[in-house]
């Protein structure tokens, strides 16, 4: 029974045999021609230097048979347009044939001889990250607590995820006492799971965070008089200090920042809107 490996081995042996037969036939043909054709004793360089000197035939008895065979220039059938065998072609003729055979063998040997294996299905990636609330360790300053109370009074919300590094840094900036006043919304309350045995897949933010997933941490403050989800302003993807968050609260109330007032009075530069 022929296997793919055996078939490829048979093909390789046939190619080697064919190349060897071609090389042998070439050697026999050249040997026959060297005994039947005329020869010249002058090289191509000597002939170029003495073009005006009549050519005289050399005595065949003065040369060795091996030298006559190597220096003979042969026509392919007596015509002037045939191929010629010179000292260079005689020296490199068998080398070229051997090189071609070696290249053919190398090309076939490098091919895989065994039967092709079917591609194995890729393993499914398993993700299992249970929800673990972040525990704030830093203490809050009085400014942080005052800002957190102002954020709560303005109806501000902080969206984030338990695995979000910047979200946890924002909590640390405010401190654990101030975070008790912040309305924090966790967007992955069920953890993160994918292809985990015994768990439903949770790879997207919870529905409660719909529309608030562009970048975390995300602070959102409703404008003065607006209800939640209608007219809001916010800051996303940035860690803010307490005084910066307090500005957000003032802007939500409609207060405007006046640079002149800021530099001349020394306060925060915000003025209440005129009624």
C-alpha positions as MATLAB code, in Angstrom:
seq = 'XXXXXXXXXXXXXXXXXXXXXXXXXXXXXXXXXXXXXXXXXXXXXXXXXXXXXXXXXXXXXXXXXXXXXXXXXXXXXXXXXXXXXXXXXXXXXXXXXXXXXXXXXXXXXXXXXXXXXXXXXXXXXXXXXXXXXXXXXXXXXXXXXXXXXXXXXXXXXXXXXXXXXXXXXXXXXXXXXXXXXXXXXXXXXXXXXXXXXXXXXXXXXXXXXXXXXXXXXXXXXXXXXXXXXXXXXXXXXXXXXXXXXXXXXXXXXXXXXXXXXXXXXXXXXXXXXXX';
ca = [
       0.000    0.000    0.000;
       1.442    3.322   -1.052;
       1.490    6.045    1.569;
       2.177    9.734    0.893;
       5.680    9.215    2.297;
       6.361    6.205   -0.004;
       4.979    8.007   -3.065;
       7.209   11.006   -2.457;
      10.225    8.657   -1.961;
       9.499    6.921   -5.332;
       9.228   10.270   -7.100;
      12.573   11.351   -5.614;
      14.321    8.172   -6.831;
      12.881    8.627  -10.341;
      14.189   12.204  -10.534;
      17.682   11.140   -9.397;
      17.737    8.278  -11.966;
      16.601   10.598  -14.791;
      19.277   13.170  -13.960;
      21.989   10.492  -13.843;
      20.939    9.083  -17.273;
      21.004   12.604  -18.768;
      24.529   13.199  -17.430;
      25.787    9.845  -18.834;
      24.288   10.537  -22.291;
      25.932   13.955  -22.351;
      29.343   12.461  -21.542;
      29.056    9.798  -24.317;
      27.999   12.374  -26.939;
      30.926   14.646  -26.120;
      33.390   11.718  -26.278;
      32.174   10.659  -29.759;
      32.337   14.222  -31.100;
      35.881   14.727  -29.802;
      37.089   11.752  -31.931;
      35.380   12.849  -35.186;
      35.878   16.607  -35.370;
      38.883   18.768  -36.187;
      40.801   20.714  -33.598;
      42.825   23.871  -33.144;
      45.953   24.360  -31.108;
      45.714   28.164  -30.788;
      43.713   29.744  -27.983;
      41.152   32.500  -28.570;
      43.592   35.106  -27.236;
      46.409   34.060  -29.624;
      44.010   34.092  -32.570;
      42.987   37.668  -31.739;
      46.608   38.873  -31.615;
      47.602   37.283  -34.985;
      44.514   37.740  -37.159;
      46.645   38.554  -40.256;
      48.877   35.443  -39.908;
      47.742   32.422  -41.972;
      46.515   29.590  -39.850;
      48.534   26.366  -39.921;
      47.273   23.024  -38.728;
      49.092   21.354  -35.859;
      50.367   17.820  -35.945;
      47.926   15.600  -34.027;
      50.831   13.455  -32.912;
      52.286   16.406  -30.949;
      49.374   16.569  -28.486;
      48.020   14.158  -25.945;
      44.529   12.712  -26.613;
      43.267   14.168  -23.335;
      44.378   17.681  -24.302;
      42.842   17.353  -27.796;
      39.504   16.324  -26.254;
      39.530   19.255  -23.844;
      40.547   21.903  -26.441;
      38.325   20.670  -29.296;
      35.567   23.048  -30.450;
      32.698   21.022  -31.801;
      29.784   21.931  -34.011;
      26.381   20.414  -33.380;
      25.866   18.637  -36.728;
      28.438   20.495  -38.875;
      26.661   23.897  -38.981;
      28.079   27.214  -37.818;
      25.204   27.899  -35.413;
      25.610   24.841  -33.186;
      26.830   24.643  -29.604;
      30.603   24.454  -28.927;
      32.537   22.531  -26.303;
      35.516   24.517  -24.949;
      37.929   23.943  -22.092;
      35.626   25.988  -19.794;
      32.403   24.177  -20.819;
      34.124   20.799  -20.515;
      35.253   21.667  -17.014;
      31.867   23.004  -15.880;
      29.477   20.800  -17.867;
      29.262   18.010  -15.303;
      29.353   20.519  -12.449;
      26.214   22.252  -13.772;
      24.385   18.957  -14.140;
      25.391   17.918  -10.622;
      24.325   21.281   -9.206;
      20.923   20.998  -10.870;
      20.469   17.514   -9.457;
      21.480   18.667   -5.971;
      19.003   21.555   -6.098;
      16.219   19.207   -7.179;
      16.987   16.761   -4.372;
      17.168   19.536   -1.772;
      13.823   20.968   -2.893;
      12.139   17.601   -2.453;
      13.858   16.567    0.737;
      12.756   19.765    2.471;
       9.112   18.997    1.746;
       7.220   17.264    4.581;
       7.159   13.533    3.875;
       4.501   12.630    6.395;
       0.742   12.911    5.801;
      -0.814   16.322    6.415;
      -2.318   16.740    9.893;
      -5.709   18.322   10.311;
      -5.665   21.685   12.097;
      -6.649   21.334   15.719;
      -9.420   23.627   16.944;
      -8.178   26.533   19.040;
      -8.886   26.290   22.735;
     -11.448   28.730   24.083;
     -10.031   31.444   26.286;
     -11.320   31.248   29.844;
     -11.719   34.429   31.903;
     -12.847   34.311   35.537;
     -12.468   37.511   37.586;
     -14.881   37.640   40.541;
     -16.168   40.994   41.701;
     -14.013   42.337   44.508;
     -14.881   45.828   45.830;
     -11.868   48.095   46.126;
     -10.995   49.056   49.688;
      -9.855   52.684   50.031;
      -6.999   53.062   52.499;
      -6.189   56.812   52.473;
      -7.723   59.282   54.909;
      -9.741   62.220   53.625;
      -8.874   65.888   54.092;
     -11.480   68.423   55.158;
     -11.488   69.794   51.602;
     -12.198   66.322   50.209;
     -15.076   65.755   52.606;
     -16.595   69.161   51.805;
     -16.297   68.481   48.084;
     -17.870   65.029   48.452;
     -20.819   66.549   50.307;
     -21.243   69.151   47.550;
     -21.139   66.404   44.898;
     -23.824   64.453   46.728;
     -26.044   67.517   47.072;
     -25.699   68.219   43.346;
     -26.713   64.658   42.446;
     -23.263   63.716   41.061;
     -22.431   60.123   40.189;
     -19.095   58.390   39.728;
     -19.061   55.506   37.201;
     -16.238   52.954   37.202;
     -15.194   49.326   37.449;
     -13.536   47.414   40.265;
     -10.640   46.425   37.962;
     -10.137   50.013   36.680;
      -6.835   51.324   38.067;
      -7.628   55.020   37.521;
     -11.010   54.556   39.194;
      -9.306   53.248   42.310;
      -6.763   56.079   42.219;
      -9.599   58.610   42.105;
     -11.066   57.021   45.238;
      -7.716   57.258   46.979;
      -7.426   60.966   46.092;
     -10.719   61.658   47.886;
     -10.072   59.241   50.750;
     -12.230   56.691   52.505;
     -14.209   59.197   54.600;
     -15.162   61.319   51.557;
     -16.079   58.261   49.480;
     -18.885   57.525   51.926;
     -20.722   60.551   50.454;
     -20.014   59.746   46.804;
     -22.652   57.979   44.726;
     -20.412   55.360   43.124;
     -21.875   53.163   40.357;
     -20.091   49.847   39.704;
     -20.340   48.795   36.042;
     -19.242   45.168   36.603;
     -21.126   44.112   39.757;
     -21.088   40.445   38.652;
     -17.370   40.293   37.856;
     -15.918   39.363   34.489;
     -16.489   35.839   33.157;
     -16.061   34.197   29.770;
     -16.197   30.452   28.995;
     -15.805   29.766   32.720;
     -17.391   26.479   33.858;
     -20.396   27.056   36.075;
     -20.618   30.794   35.363;
     -22.686   32.867   32.999;
     -20.673   35.071   30.650;
     -20.264   38.688   31.834;
     -18.038   40.553   29.397;
     -19.939   43.819   29.027;
     -20.809   46.597   31.495;
     -24.018   46.215   33.438;
     -27.178   47.736   32.022;
     -27.178   50.393   34.741;
     -24.057   51.897   33.094;
     -25.558   52.104   29.606;
     -24.450   55.378   28.029;
     -21.722   55.929   30.627;
     -18.952   53.604   29.390;
     -16.834   55.872   27.180;
     -13.991   56.220   29.709;
     -13.644   55.648   33.444;
     -13.566   57.196   35.962;
     -16.571   59.164   34.759;
     -18.046   61.974   36.841;
     -21.545   63.119   35.871;
     -23.424   66.055   37.414;
     -26.949   67.070   36.321;
     -27.338   70.724   35.470;
     -29.298   72.868   37.888;
     -32.999   72.042   37.542;
     -32.470   69.008   35.278;
     -33.299   65.458   36.198;
     -30.913   62.514   36.050;
     -30.107   61.372   32.524;
     -31.337   64.553   30.823;
     -29.043   67.591   30.788;
     -25.728   66.705   32.426;
     -22.086   67.709   32.381;
     -19.162   65.533   33.311;
     -15.480   64.647   33.246;
     -14.326   61.308   31.864;
     -11.117   59.327   32.011;
      -9.317   61.742   34.347;
      -8.285   61.750   37.990;
      -9.423   65.040   39.529;
      -8.492   66.820   42.740;
     -11.223   68.015   45.132;
     -11.074   71.665   43.984;
     -11.465   70.581   40.338;
     -14.521   68.502   41.214;
     -15.966   71.466   43.084;
     -15.668   73.562   39.917;
     -17.696   70.901   38.112;
     -20.465   71.314   40.679;
     -20.466   75.106   40.239;
     -20.574   74.852   36.446;
     -23.543   72.482   36.738;
     -25.303   75.199   38.744;
     -24.719   77.657   35.939;
     -21.885   79.631   37.523;
     -19.350   81.172   35.142;
     -15.609   81.381   35.549;
     -14.267   84.941   35.402;
     -10.448   85.098   35.019;
     -10.362   88.762   36.072;
     -12.310   87.970   39.211;
      -9.957   85.061   39.890;
      -6.785   87.175   39.676;
      -8.132   90.279   41.453;
     -10.123   88.790   44.317;
      -8.179   85.640   45.081;
     -11.279   83.411   45.164;
     -12.126   80.582   42.777;
     -13.239   83.046   40.067;
     -16.781   81.699   39.718;
     -19.760   84.026   39.843;
     -23.382   83.078   40.302;
     -25.633   83.484   37.266;
     -27.714   86.630   37.133;
     -31.410   86.097   37.681;
];
